[in-house]
Amino acid sequence: MEFLIGFEGKDFVFLASDTSAARSIVMFKQDQDKMTPLGKNTMMAMCGEAGDVSQFSEYIQKNLQLYKIRNGYELSTKGMMNFTRKALAEALRKNPYHVHTLMAGCDSTDGCSLYYLDYLSSSVKVPFAAHGYGAYFVLSLLDRWHKPDLTKDEAMILLKKCMAELKKRFIVTLPAMMVRIVDKNGIHTMPPLLEKDYVTMDTVQDGEPDRSIVRPLIL
Amino acid sequence: MSRRYDSRTTIFSPEGRLYQVEYAMEAIGHAGTCLGILANDGIVLAAEKRNVHKLLDDVFLSDKIYTLDDNIACSVAGITSDANVLVADLRRIAQRFKLSYQESIPVEQLVTNLCDIKQAYTQFGGLRPFGISVLYMGWDKHYGFQLYMSDPSGNYGGWKGTCIGNNSQAAISMLKQEYKEDETNLNDALKLAIKVLSKTLDTTKLTSERVEMATLTRQDDRTVITILNSATLTKLCNEYEEEKARLEAEKKAKEKATPSKAKK
């Protein structure tokens, strides 16, 4: 029931993740941060098997930090992505990590990029992507509305559109979304996206039903 | 002197020296000269060819200069068989990095990796150190054009101009005088390399059979490593000879015009 979404805009990349940590029928917390910073300008969002997510994301983060300390500079986003992919691939036929990842970064040399990695360690650079059941609902929306040169405000509206769709059609509610933007200046945390921020966008309203559709019983 | 501390590499002498490492550097001092010069827009490696036998089959264009990856090349001085092993290692290190990160290895990382291997042979295992010094030239996006030199001890340094092999000290002092930082472009570096080599090689005239040269430059956002062919080399050598002759003639003309004070 976890959900990750990311898409590119003009010189930035948007990453949003849901904030629920739950097992079976129990919700542990509603403010779980599923994103890990990998460097000054690169960030990774990960969901999946509980222990694998924390173990693997920390492993990647610390190894990339070691690289930076050893060499005095960070790996590029592409390098970080390939390192992650290779770690997943090597573990795949021994002790696989069941994690879904989105990696976003802005390099001075390669510009901004978003990478989609799945638990079988396939990886691809994409303009937009999503993980989880929610992906089935939002990918078509992104197909329709995404443009490569979105501004930050337009990106936020697009995210709200996606969340409104999920609110309407997805069986599980996603009460809050953690939202972050990566650009050449670094990683910026936006205020969390709550239901009230997008619920007015043609979704079912709470409160009085629309009585005008109810025909009177006796004419 | 302290001969009984020589046989095992992994032992310090009473004076705190590692004799095997020093003997390895001795071996390199007898090998063919290699020199490298860093320019603003590229790097030059030049090496003295020692294997000039009439019966030798010229399969390889270059036997002292090797490409290690798209962005790095090197030149070796010392025991050739050791060089072959370490060049193979260097290439493997570079490709292993590419396998992990899908990017070319930054130059200093490659040098460091090899130097760690070389250092291991001076500390444990009971094996002799590698008898080669290496000059690396490369480009990466972090530090641009770089020239490194590593020796059998596993030490390395970044240089603007340096030399290894036979007569390297003479070459280095010449480079020290002649090298102009920030004002040397690739053509200047090529000319300077020829000049220094011809002075340090024990021949009267430098020909394209005695020397090999390679350059590393950036063109259209790609690193280009070129091993100069014999036509270009001959042209460079001839230009140097002409320049030398011209300077000689000027000097003679000056001496004629203004008689020296000693004659009084």
CSV table of C-alpha atoms in Angstrom, one decimal:
chain,number,residue,atom,x,y,z
A,1,MET,CA,0.0,0.0,0.0
A,2,GLU,CA,3.0,2.2,-0.2
A,3,PHE,CA,3.3,4.8,-2.9
A,4,LEU,CA,6.2,6.6,-4.5
A,5,ILE,CA,6.0,9.1,-7.3
A,6,GLY,CA,8.6,11.2,-9.1
A,7,PHE,CA,8.7,13.4,-12.2
A,8,GLU,CA,11.1,15.8,-13.9
A,9,GLY,CA,10.5,19.5,-14.4
A,10,LYS,CA,12.5,22.3,-15.8
A,11,ASP,CA,15.9,22.0,-14.0
A,12,PHE,CA,14.5,20.1,-11.1
A,13,VAL,CA,13.1,16.7,-10.1
A,14,PHE,CA,10.1,16.1,-7.9
A,15,LEU,CA,9.9,13.2,-5.5
A,16,ALA,CA,6.9,12.4,-3.3
A,17,SER,CA,6.3,9.4,-1.0
A,18,ASP,CA,3.5,8.4,1.2
A,19,THR,CA,4.2,8.5,4.9
A,20,SER,CA,2.5,5.5,6.4
A,21,ALA,CA,4.3,2.7,8.0
A,22,ALA,CA,2.0,-0.3,8.5
A,23,ARG,CA,2.0,-4.0,8.9
A,24,SER,CA,-1.1,-6.2,8.2
A,25,ILE,CA,-4.0,-4.3,9.8
A,26,VAL,CA,-2.0,-2.0,12.1
A,27,MET,CA,-0.7,1.5,11.2
A,28,PHE,CA,2.5,2.1,13.1
A,29,LYS,CA,3.1,5.7,12.2
A,30,GLN,CA,1.8,8.3,9.8
A,31,ASP,CA,5.0,10.4,9.4
A,32,GLN,CA,7.5,7.9,8.1
A,33,ASP,CA,10.1,9.5,5.8
A,34,LYS,CA,10.9,7.1,2.9
A,35,MET,CA,13.5,9.3,1.3
A,36,THR,CA,17.2,9.2,1.8
A,37,PRO,CA,19.7,11.8,0.7
A,38,LEU,CA,22.6,10.3,-1.1
A,39,GLY,CA,24.6,13.5,-1.7
A,40,LYS,CA,24.3,17.2,-2.0
A,41,ASN,CA,22.1,16.9,-5.1
A,42,THR,CA,20.9,13.3,-5.2
A,43,MET,CA,18.0,11.7,-3.3
A,44,MET,CA,16.5,8.3,-3.2
A,45,ALA,CA,13.0,7.2,-2.3
A,46,MET,CA,12.5,3.6,-1.4
A,47,CYS,CA,9.6,1.3,-0.4
A,48,GLY,CA,9.1,-2.4,-0.1
A,49,GLU,CA,10.0,-5.0,2.5
A,50,ALA,CA,10.5,-3.3,5.8
A,51,GLY,CA,13.9,-4.5,6.9
A,52,ASP,CA,15.3,-4.5,3.4
A,53,VAL,CA,14.4,-0.9,2.9
A,54,SER,CA,16.3,0.4,5.9
A,55,GLN,CA,19.2,-2.0,5.5
A,56,PHE,CA,19.7,-1.4,1.8
A,57,SER,CA,19.1,2.3,1.7
A,58,GLU,CA,21.6,2.8,4.6
A,59,TYR,CA,24.1,0.5,2.9
A,60,ILE,CA,24.0,2.6,-0.3
A,61,GLN,CA,24.0,5.9,1.5
A,62,LYS,CA,27.0,5.0,3.7
A,63,ASN,CA,29.0,3.6,0.8
A,64,LEU,CA,28.4,6.7,-1.3
A,65,GLN,CA,29.4,8.8,1.6
A,66,LEU,CA,32.7,6.8,1.9
A,67,TYR,CA,33.3,7.4,-1.7
A,68,LYS,CA,33.0,11.1,-1.1
A,69,ILE,CA,35.3,11.1,1.8
A,70,ARG,CA,37.9,9.0,0.1
A,71,ASN,CA,38.0,11.0,-3.1
A,72,GLY,CA,37.0,14.4,-2.2
A,73,TYR,CA,34.0,14.5,-4.6
A,74,GLU,CA,30.7,12.8,-4.9
A,75,LEU,CA,29.6,10.3,-7.6
A,76,SER,CA,27.3,11.7,-10.3
A,77,THR,CA,23.7,10.7,-10.1
A,78,LYS,CA,24.2,8.2,-12.9
A,79,GLY,CA,27.2,6.7,-11.0
A,80,MET,CA,25.1,6.4,-7.8
A,81,MET,CA,22.3,4.8,-9.7
A,82,ASN,CA,24.6,2.2,-11.3
A,83,PHE,CA,26.2,1.4,-8.0
A,84,THR,CA,22.8,0.8,-6.4
A,85,ARG,CA,21.7,-1.3,-9.4
A,86,LYS,CA,24.8,-3.4,-9.2
A,87,ALA,CA,24.4,-4.0,-5.5
A,88,LEU,CA,20.8,-5.1,-6.1
A,89,ALA,CA,21.9,-7.3,-9.0
A,90,GLU,CA,24.6,-9.1,-7.1
A,91,ALA,CA,22.3,-9.8,-4.2
A,92,LEU,CA,19.5,-10.9,-6.5
A,93,ARG,CA,20.6,-14.5,-6.9
A,94,LYS,CA,21.9,-14.9,-3.4
A,95,ASN,CA,19.9,-12.9,-0.9
A,96,PRO,CA,17.6,-10.5,-2.8
A,97,TYR,CA,16.5,-7.1,-1.4
A,98,HIS,CA,12.8,-6.7,-2.1
A,99,VAL,CA,12.9,-2.9,-2.5
A,100,HIS,CA,11.4,-0.5,-5.0
A,101,THR,CA,13.4,2.7,-5.6
A,102,LEU,CA,13.2,6.0,-7.3
A,103,MET,CA,16.4,8.0,-7.6
A,104,ALA,CA,16.5,11.7,-8.5
A,105,GLY,CA,19.5,14.0,-8.9
A,106,CYS,CA,20.8,17.1,-10.5
A,107,ASP,CA,24.4,17.2,-11.8
A,108,SER,CA,26.3,20.1,-13.2
A,109,THR,CA,27.3,17.9,-16.1
A,110,ASP,CA,24.3,15.8,-16.9
A,111,GLY,CA,21.4,18.0,-15.8
A,112,CYS,CA,18.5,16.6,-13.9
A,113,SER,CA,17.5,13.0,-14.1
A,114,LEU,CA,15.1,10.5,-12.5
A,115,TYR,CA,15.8,6.8,-12.4
A,116,TYR,CA,13.3,4.0,-11.8
A,117,LEU,CA,14.8,0.8,-10.2
A,118,ASP,CA,12.7,-2.2,-9.3
A,119,TYR,CA,13.4,-5.1,-7.0
A,120,LEU,CA,14.9,-7.2,-9.8
A,121,SER,CA,17.5,-4.5,-10.3
A,122,SER,CA,16.3,-3.3,-13.6
A,123,SER,CA,16.9,0.4,-14.0
A,124,VAL,CA,15.9,3.0,-16.5
A,125,LYS,CA,16.0,6.8,-16.8
A,126,VAL,CA,12.5,8.2,-17.1
A,127,PRO,CA,10.7,11.5,-17.2
A,128,PHE,CA,8.2,10.3,-14.6
A,129,ALA,CA,7.6,7.2,-12.6
A,130,ALA,CA,5.7,5.7,-9.7
A,131,HIS,CA,5.9,2.6,-7.5
A,132,GLY,CA,3.1,0.8,-5.6
A,133,TYR,CA,-0.5,0.1,-6.5
A,134,GLY,CA,-1.0,3.8,-6.8
A,135,ALA,CA,1.2,3.7,-9.9
A,136,TYR,CA,-1.6,2.0,-11.9
A,137,PHE,CA,-3.7,5.0,-11.3
A,138,VAL,CA,-1.3,7.9,-11.8
A,139,LEU,CA,0.8,6.8,-14.7
A,140,SER,CA,-1.9,7.5,-17.2
A,141,LEU,CA,-2.5,10.9,-15.6
A,142,LEU,CA,1.2,11.7,-15.9
A,143,ASP,CA,1.2,10.5,-19.5
A,144,ARG,CA,-1.6,13.0,-20.2
A,145,TRP,CA,-0.4,16.0,-18.2
A,146,HIS,CA,3.4,15.8,-17.8
A,147,LYS,CA,5.6,18.1,-19.7
A,148,PRO,CA,9.4,18.2,-19.6
A,149,ASP,CA,9.5,21.9,-18.7
A,150,LEU,CA,7.1,22.1,-15.8
A,151,THR,CA,7.6,24.9,-13.4
A,152,LYS,CA,7.6,24.1,-9.7
A,153,ASP,CA,4.1,25.4,-9.3
A,154,GLU,CA,2.8,23.4,-12.2
A,155,ALA,CA,4.5,20.3,-10.8
A,156,MET,CA,2.7,20.8,-7.5
A,157,ILE,CA,-0.6,21.1,-9.3
A,158,LEU,CA,0.2,17.9,-11.2
A,159,LEU,CA,1.0,16.1,-8.0
A,160,LYS,CA,-2.3,17.3,-6.4
A,161,LYS,CA,-4.1,16.0,-9.5
A,162,CYS,CA,-2.6,12.6,-9.0
A,163,MET,CA,-3.4,12.5,-5.3
A,164,ALA,CA,-7.0,13.6,-6.0
A,165,GLU,CA,-7.3,10.7,-8.4
A,166,LEU,CA,-6.0,8.3,-5.8
A,167,LYS,CA,-8.3,9.7,-3.2
A,168,LYS,CA,-11.2,9.1,-5.6
A,169,ARG,CA,-10.3,5.6,-6.9
A,170,PHE,CA,-7.7,4.0,-4.7
A,171,ILE,CA,-9.1,1.8,-1.9
A,172,VAL,CA,-6.4,2.9,0.6
A,173,THR,CA,-6.2,6.5,1.8
A,174,LEU,CA,-2.9,8.2,1.7
A,175,PRO,CA,-3.4,10.9,4.3
A,176,ALA,CA,-0.1,12.7,4.0
A,177,MET,CA,2.7,12.8,1.3
A,178,MET,CA,6.3,13.8,2.0
A,179,VAL,CA,7.3,16.1,-0.9
A,180,ARG,CA,10.9,17.0,-1.9
A,181,ILE,CA,12.5,18.8,-4.8
A,182,VAL,CA,16.0,18.3,-6.1
A,183,ASP,CA,17.7,21.0,-8.1
A,184,LYS,CA,21.2,22.2,-8.7
A,185,ASN,CA,21.1,24.0,-5.4
A,186,GLY,CA,20.4,20.9,-3.4
A,187,ILE,CA,17.5,19.0,-1.9
A,188,HIS,CA,14.5,21.1,-0.7
A,189,THR,CA,11.8,19.8,1.6
A,190,MET,CA,8.3,21.1,0.8
A,191,PRO,CA,5.5,21.1,3.4
A,192,PRO,CA,3.8,17.7,3.5
A,193,LEU,CA,0.9,17.4,1.1
A,194,LEU,CA,-2.3,16.7,3.1
A,195,GLU,CA,-5.7,15.6,1.8
A,196,LYS,CA,-7.2,19.0,2.4
A,197,ASP,CA,-4.8,20.5,-0.1
A,198,TYR,CA,-6.2,18.6,-3.0
A,199,VAL,CA,-9.6,17.3,-1.9
A,200,THR,CA,-11.4,20.2,-3.6
A,201,MET,CA,-10.2,19.0,-7.0
A,202,ASP,CA,-13.3,17.1,-8.1
A,203,THR,CA,-13.4,14.4,-5.5
A,204,VAL,CA,-16.1,13.1,-3.3
A,205,GLN,CA,-16.7,15.8,-0.7
A,206,ASP,CA,-17.4,15.0,2.9
A,207,GLY,CA,-20.6,16.3,4.4
A,208,GLU,CA,-24.1,16.7,2.9
A,209,PRO,CA,-24.8,14.7,-0.2
A,210,ASP,CA,-26.1,16.5,-3.2
A,211,ARG,CA,-29.8,16.4,-2.7
A,212,SER,CA,-30.7,17.8,-6.1
A,213,ILE,CA,-30.3,14.4,-7.6
A,214,VAL,CA,-32.8,12.8,-5.3
A,215,ARG,CA,-36.2,12.7,-6.7
A,216,PRO,CA,-39.1,13.5,-4.4
A,217,LEU,CA,-41.0,10.4,-3.3
A,218,ILE,CA,-44.4,12.0,-3.8
A,219,LEU,CA,-44.9,14.3,-6.6
B,1,MET,CA,77.0,-2.4,4.3
B,2,SER,CA,73.8,-3.8,5.8
B,3,ARG,CA,73.7,-6.7,3.2
B,4,ARG,CA,71.9,-9.1,5.4
B,5,TYR,CA,68.8,-6.9,5.5
B,6,ASP,CA,68.5,-6.9,1.7
B,7,SER,CA,67.1,-10.3,0.9
B,8,ARG,CA,63.6,-9.9,2.3
B,9,THR,CA,61.6,-6.9,1.1
B,10,THR,CA,59.5,-6.8,4.2
B,11,ILE,CA,62.3,-5.7,6.5
B,12,PHE,CA,63.6,-2.3,7.4
B,13,SER,CA,67.3,-1.8,7.5
B,14,PRO,CA,68.8,-0.4,10.8
B,15,GLU,CA,68.9,3.0,9.1
B,16,GLY,CA,65.2,2.8,8.4
B,17,ARG,CA,65.4,2.1,4.7
B,18,LEU,CA,63.7,-0.5,2.5
B,19,TYR,CA,66.6,-1.7,0.3
B,20,GLN,CA,64.6,-3.8,-2.1
B,21,VAL,CA,62.5,-0.7,-3.0
B,22,GLU,CA,65.6,1.3,-3.5
B,23,TYR,CA,67.2,-1.4,-5.7
B,24,ALA,CA,64.0,-1.4,-7.7
B,25,MET,CA,64.4,2.3,-8.3
B,26,GLU,CA,68.0,1.6,-9.4
B,27,ALA,CA,66.8,-0.8,-12.0
B,28,ILE,CA,64.5,1.9,-13.4
B,29,GLY,CA,67.3,4.3,-13.6
B,30,HIS,CA,68.8,2.1,-16.3
B,31,ALA,CA,65.7,1.8,-18.3
B,32,GLY,CA,64.5,3.9,-21.3
B,33,THR,CA,63.6,7.4,-20.5
B,34,CYS,CA,59.9,8.5,-20.3
B,35,LEU,CA,58.8,12.1,-19.8
B,36,GLY,CA,55.4,13.8,-19.4
B,37,ILE,CA,54.4,17.4,-19.7
B,38,LEU,CA,51.1,19.0,-18.7
B,39,ALA,CA,49.8,21.7,-21.0
B,40,ASN,CA,46.8,24.0,-20.8
B,41,ASP,CA,44.9,22.1,-23.4
B,42,GLY,CA,46.4,18.6,-23.2
B,43,ILE,CA,49.2,16.3,-22.0
B,44,VAL,CA,52.2,14.9,-23.8
B,45,LEU,CA,54.0,11.6,-23.0
B,46,ALA,CA,57.2,10.9,-24.7
B,47,ALA,CA,59.4,7.8,-24.4
B,48,GLU,CA,62.7,6.5,-25.6
B,49,LYS,CA,62.4,3.4,-27.7
B,50,ARG,CA,65.0,0.9,-26.7
B,51,ASN,CA,63.8,-2.1,-28.6
B,52,VAL,CA,65.1,-1.1,-32.0
B,53,HIS,CA,66.3,-4.3,-33.5
B,54,LYS,CA,66.2,-4.8,-37.2
B,55,LEU,CA,64.6,-8.3,-36.8
B,56,LEU,CA,61.9,-7.1,-34.5
B,57,ASP,CA,58.4,-7.4,-35.9
B,58,ASP,CA,56.6,-4.1,-35.6
B,59,VAL,CA,53.2,-5.4,-34.5
B,60,PHE,CA,52.6,-2.7,-31.9
B,61,LEU,CA,52.9,0.9,-32.8
B,62,SER,CA,54.0,1.7,-29.3
B,63,ASP,CA,55.9,-0.4,-26.8
B,64,LYS,CA,56.3,2.0,-24.0
B,65,ILE,CA,52.9,3.9,-24.1
B,66,TYR,CA,49.7,2.1,-23.3
B,67,THR,CA,46.0,3.2,-23.2
B,68,LEU,CA,44.4,2.2,-20.0
B,69,ASP,CA,40.8,3.5,-20.7
B,70,ASP,CA,39.1,6.1,-22.9
B,71,ASN,CA,40.4,8.8,-20.7
B,72,ILE,CA,43.8,7.6,-19.4
B,73,ALA,CA,47.1,6.5,-20.9
B,74,CYS,CA,50.4,5.7,-19.3
B,75,SER,CA,54.0,5.2,-20.0
B,76,VAL,CA,56.3,2.8,-18.1
B,77,ALA,CA,60.0,2.6,-17.4
B,78,GLY,CA,61.6,-0.4,-15.9
B,79,ILE,CA,61.3,-4.2,-16.2
B,80,THR,CA,59.1,-4.8,-19.2
B,81,SER,CA,57.5,-8.0,-17.9
B,82,ASP,CA,56.6,-6.3,-14.6
B,83,ALA,CA,55.1,-3.5,-16.7
B,84,ASN,CA,52.9,-5.9,-18.7
B,85,VAL,CA,51.5,-7.3,-15.5
B,86,LEU,CA,50.7,-3.9,-14.0
B,87,VAL,CA,49.3,-2.5,-17.2
B,88,ALA,CA,46.9,-5.4,-17.3
B,89,ASP,CA,46.0,-4.7,-13.7
B,90,LEU,CA,45.4,-1.0,-14.4
B,91,ARG,CA,43.1,-1.9,-17.3
B,92,ARG,CA,41.2,-4.3,-15.1
B,93,ILE,CA,40.8,-1.7,-12.3
B,94,ALA,CA,39.5,0.8,-14.8
B,95,GLN,CA,36.9,-1.6,-16.2
B,96,ARG,CA,35.8,-2.8,-12.8
B,97,PHE,CA,35.0,0.8,-12.0
B,98,LYS,CA,33.1,1.2,-15.2
B,99,LEU,CA,31.1,-2.0,-14.3
B,100,SER,CA,30.1,-0.5,-11.0
B,101,TYR,CA,29.4,3.1,-12.0
B,102,GLN,CA,29.0,3.2,-15.8
B,103,GLU,CA,31.5,6.0,-15.8
B,104,SER,CA,35.2,6.4,-16.6
B,105,ILE,CA,37.4,6.1,-13.6
B,106,PRO,CA,38.8,9.4,-12.3
B,107,VAL,CA,42.6,9.5,-12.9
B,108,GLU,CA,43.7,9.8,-9.3
B,109,GLN,CA,41.6,6.9,-8.2
B,110,LEU,CA,43.2,4.6,-10.8
B,111,VAL,CA,46.7,5.7,-9.7
B,112,THR,CA,45.8,5.2,-6.0
B,113,ASN,CA,44.4,1.8,-6.6
B,114,LEU,CA,47.6,0.6,-8.4
B,115,CYS,CA,49.8,2.2,-5.8
B,116,ASP,CA,48.1,0.3,-3.1
B,117,ILE,CA,48.9,-2.9,-5.0
B,118,LYS,CA,52.5,-1.8,-5.4
B,119,GLN,CA,52.7,-0.9,-1.7
B,120,ALA,CA,51.5,-4.3,-0.7
B,121,TYR,CA,54.6,-5.9,-2.3
B,122,THR,CA,56.8,-3.8,0.0
B,123,GLN,CA,55.1,-4.8,3.2
B,124,PHE,CA,54.1,-8.4,3.1
B,125,GLY,CA,54.1,-11.6,1.1
B,126,GLY,CA,57.8,-12.0,0.8
B,127,LEU,CA,57.8,-11.0,-2.9
B,128,ARG,CA,60.0,-8.5,-4.5
B,129,PRO,CA,58.5,-5.1,-5.5
B,130,PHE,CA,57.6,-4.3,-9.1
B,131,GLY,CA,60.5,-2.8,-10.9
B,132,ILE,CA,58.6,-0.1,-12.8
B,133,SER,CA,57.7,3.5,-12.5
B,134,VAL,CA,54.7,4.7,-14.4
B,135,LEU,CA,53.7,8.1,-15.8
B,136,TYR,CA,49.9,8.5,-16.1
B,137,MET,CA,48.2,11.1,-18.2
B,138,GLY,CA,44.4,11.5,-18.1
B,139,TRP,CA,41.4,13.7,-18.0
B,140,ASP,CA,38.4,13.6,-15.7
B,141,LYS,CA,35.6,16.1,-15.0
B,142,HIS,CA,36.8,16.7,-11.4
B,143,TYR,CA,40.3,17.9,-12.0
B,144,GLY,CA,40.7,18.2,-15.8
B,145,PHE,CA,44.0,17.3,-17.3
B,146,GLN,CA,46.3,15.5,-14.9
B,147,LEU,CA,49.8,14.0,-14.9
B,148,TYR,CA,50.9,11.5,-12.2
B,149,MET,CA,54.0,9.5,-11.5
B,150,SER,CA,54.2,6.4,-9.4
B,151,ASP,CA,57.2,4.5,-8.3
B,152,PRO,CA,58.0,1.0,-6.8
B,153,SER,CA,57.4,2.1,-3.3
B,154,GLY,CA,53.8,2.8,-4.0
B,155,ASN,CA,54.2,6.5,-3.7
B,156,TYR,CA,52.7,8.8,-6.3
B,157,GLY,CA,52.6,12.5,-7.0
B,158,GLY,CA,50.8,14.9,-9.4
B,159,TRP,CA,53.2,16.7,-11.7
B,160,LYS,CA,53.3,19.5,-14.3
B,161,GLY,CA,56.3,18.0,-15.9
B,162,THR,CA,58.4,15.0,-14.9
B,163,CYS,CA,60.7,12.3,-16.1
B,164,ILE,CA,61.5,8.7,-15.2
B,165,GLY,CA,64.2,6.3,-16.4
B,166,ASN,CA,67.7,6.9,-17.7
B,167,ASN,CA,69.0,10.5,-17.2
B,168,SER,CA,65.7,11.5,-15.6
B,169,GLN,CA,67.4,13.9,-13.2
B,170,ALA,CA,68.9,15.9,-16.1
B,171,ALA,CA,65.6,16.0,-17.8
B,172,ILE,CA,63.8,17.1,-14.7
B,173,SER,CA,66.2,20.0,-14.1
B,174,MET,CA,65.8,21.0,-17.8
B,175,LEU,CA,62.0,20.9,-17.4
B,176,LYS,CA,62.3,23.0,-14.3
B,177,GLN,CA,64.0,25.7,-16.2
B,178,GLU,CA,62.1,25.6,-19.4
B,179,TYR,CA,58.5,24.8,-18.4
B,180,LYS,CA,56.3,27.8,-18.3
B,181,GLU,CA,53.2,27.3,-16.1
B,182,ASP,CA,49.9,28.5,-17.6
B,183,GLU,CA,51.6,29.5,-20.8
B,184,THR,CA,52.3,26.1,-22.3
B,185,ASN,CA,49.9,24.8,-24.9
B,186,LEU,CA,50.1,21.4,-26.5
B,187,ASN,CA,52.4,22.4,-29.3
B,188,ASP,CA,54.7,24.1,-26.9
B,189,ALA,CA,54.7,20.9,-24.8
B,190,LEU,CA,55.5,18.7,-27.8
B,191,LYS,CA,58.4,20.9,-28.8
B,192,LEU,CA,59.6,21.0,-25.2
B,193,ALA,CA,59.4,17.2,-25.0
B,194,ILE,CA,61.5,16.7,-28.1
B,195,LYS,CA,64.0,19.3,-26.9
B,196,VAL,CA,64.4,17.6,-23.5
B,197,LEU,CA,64.5,14.1,-24.9
B,198,SER,CA,67.2,15.0,-27.4
B,199,LYS,CA,69.4,16.4,-24.7
B,200,THR,CA,69.0,13.5,-22.4
B,201,LEU,CA,69.3,10.7,-24.9
B,202,ASP,CA,72.8,9.7,-25.7
B,203,THR,CA,72.5,10.2,-29.5
B,204,THR,CA,73.6,13.0,-31.7
B,205,LYS,CA,70.3,13.3,-33.6
B,206,LEU,CA,66.8,12.4,-32.5
B,207,THR,CA,64.8,10.3,-35.1
B,208,SER,CA,61.3,8.9,-35.1
B,209,GLU,CA,62.7,5.4,-34.6
B,210,ARG,CA,64.2,6.3,-31.3
B,211,VAL,CA,61.2,8.0,-29.7
B,212,GLU,CA,57.5,7.5,-29.3
B,213,MET,CA,55.0,10.2,-28.3
B,214,ALA,CA,51.4,10.3,-27.4
B,215,THR,CA,49.0,13.2,-26.6
B,216,LEU,CA,45.8,13.4,-24.7
B,217,THR,CA,43.3,16.2,-25.5
B,218,ARG,CA,39.6,17.0,-25.3
B,219,GLN,CA,37.7,17.5,-28.5
B,220,ASP,CA,33.9,17.8,-28.8
B,221,ASP,CA,33.4,16.8,-25.2
B,222,ARG,CA,35.4,13.6,-25.6
B,223,THR,CA,38.9,12.7,-24.5
B,224,VAL,CA,41.1,11.8,-27.4
B,225,ILE,CA,44.4,9.8,-27.0
B,226,THR,CA,46.6,10.0,-30.0
B,227,ILE,CA,49.8,8.0,-30.5
B,228,LEU,CA,51.8,10.1,-32.9
B,229,ASN,CA,52.8,8.3,-36.1
B,230,SER,CA,56.3,8.3,-37.5
B,231,ALA,CA,55.5,11.1,-40.1
B,232,THR,CA,54.5,13.5,-37.3
B,233,LEU,CA,57.4,12.5,-35.2
B,234,THR,CA,59.9,13.0,-38.0
B,235,LYS,CA,58.4,16.4,-38.7
B,236,LEU,CA,58.7,17.4,-35.0
B,237,CYS,CA,62.3,16.1,-34.9
B,238,ASN,CA,63.2,18.0,-38.0
B,239,GLU,CA,61.6,21.2,-36.7
B,240,TYR,CA,63.6,20.9,-33.6
B,241,GLU,CA,66.8,20.3,-35.5
B,242,GLU,CA,66.1,23.4,-37.7
B,243,GLU,CA,65.3,25.5,-34.6
B,244,LYS,CA,68.5,24.2,-33.0
B,245,ALA,CA,70.6,25.0,-36.1
B,246,ARG,CA,69.0,28.5,-36.3
B,247,LEU,CA,69.8,29.3,-32.7
B,248,GLU,CA,73.3,28.1,-33.2
B,249,ALA,CA,73.7,30.3,-36.2
B,250,GLU,CA,72.3,33.3,-34.3
B,251,LYS,CA,74.6,32.7,-31.4
B,252,LYS,CA,77.6,32.6,-33.7
B,253,ALA,CA,76.5,35.7,-35.5
B,254,LYS,CA,76.2,37.5,-32.1
B,255,GLU,CA,79.6,36.4,-31.0
B,256,LYS,CA,81.1,37.7,-34.3
B,257,ALA,CA,79.4,41.0,-34.0
B,258,THR,CA,80.3,41.7,-30.3
B,259,PRO,CA,83.7,40.2,-29.5
B,260,SER,CA,83.9,38.8,-26.0
B,261,LYS,CA,85.5,40.9,-23.2
B,262,ALA,CA,87.9,38.0,-22.4
B,263,LYS,CA,89.8,38.8,-25.6
B,264,LYS,CA,91.0,42.1,-24.3
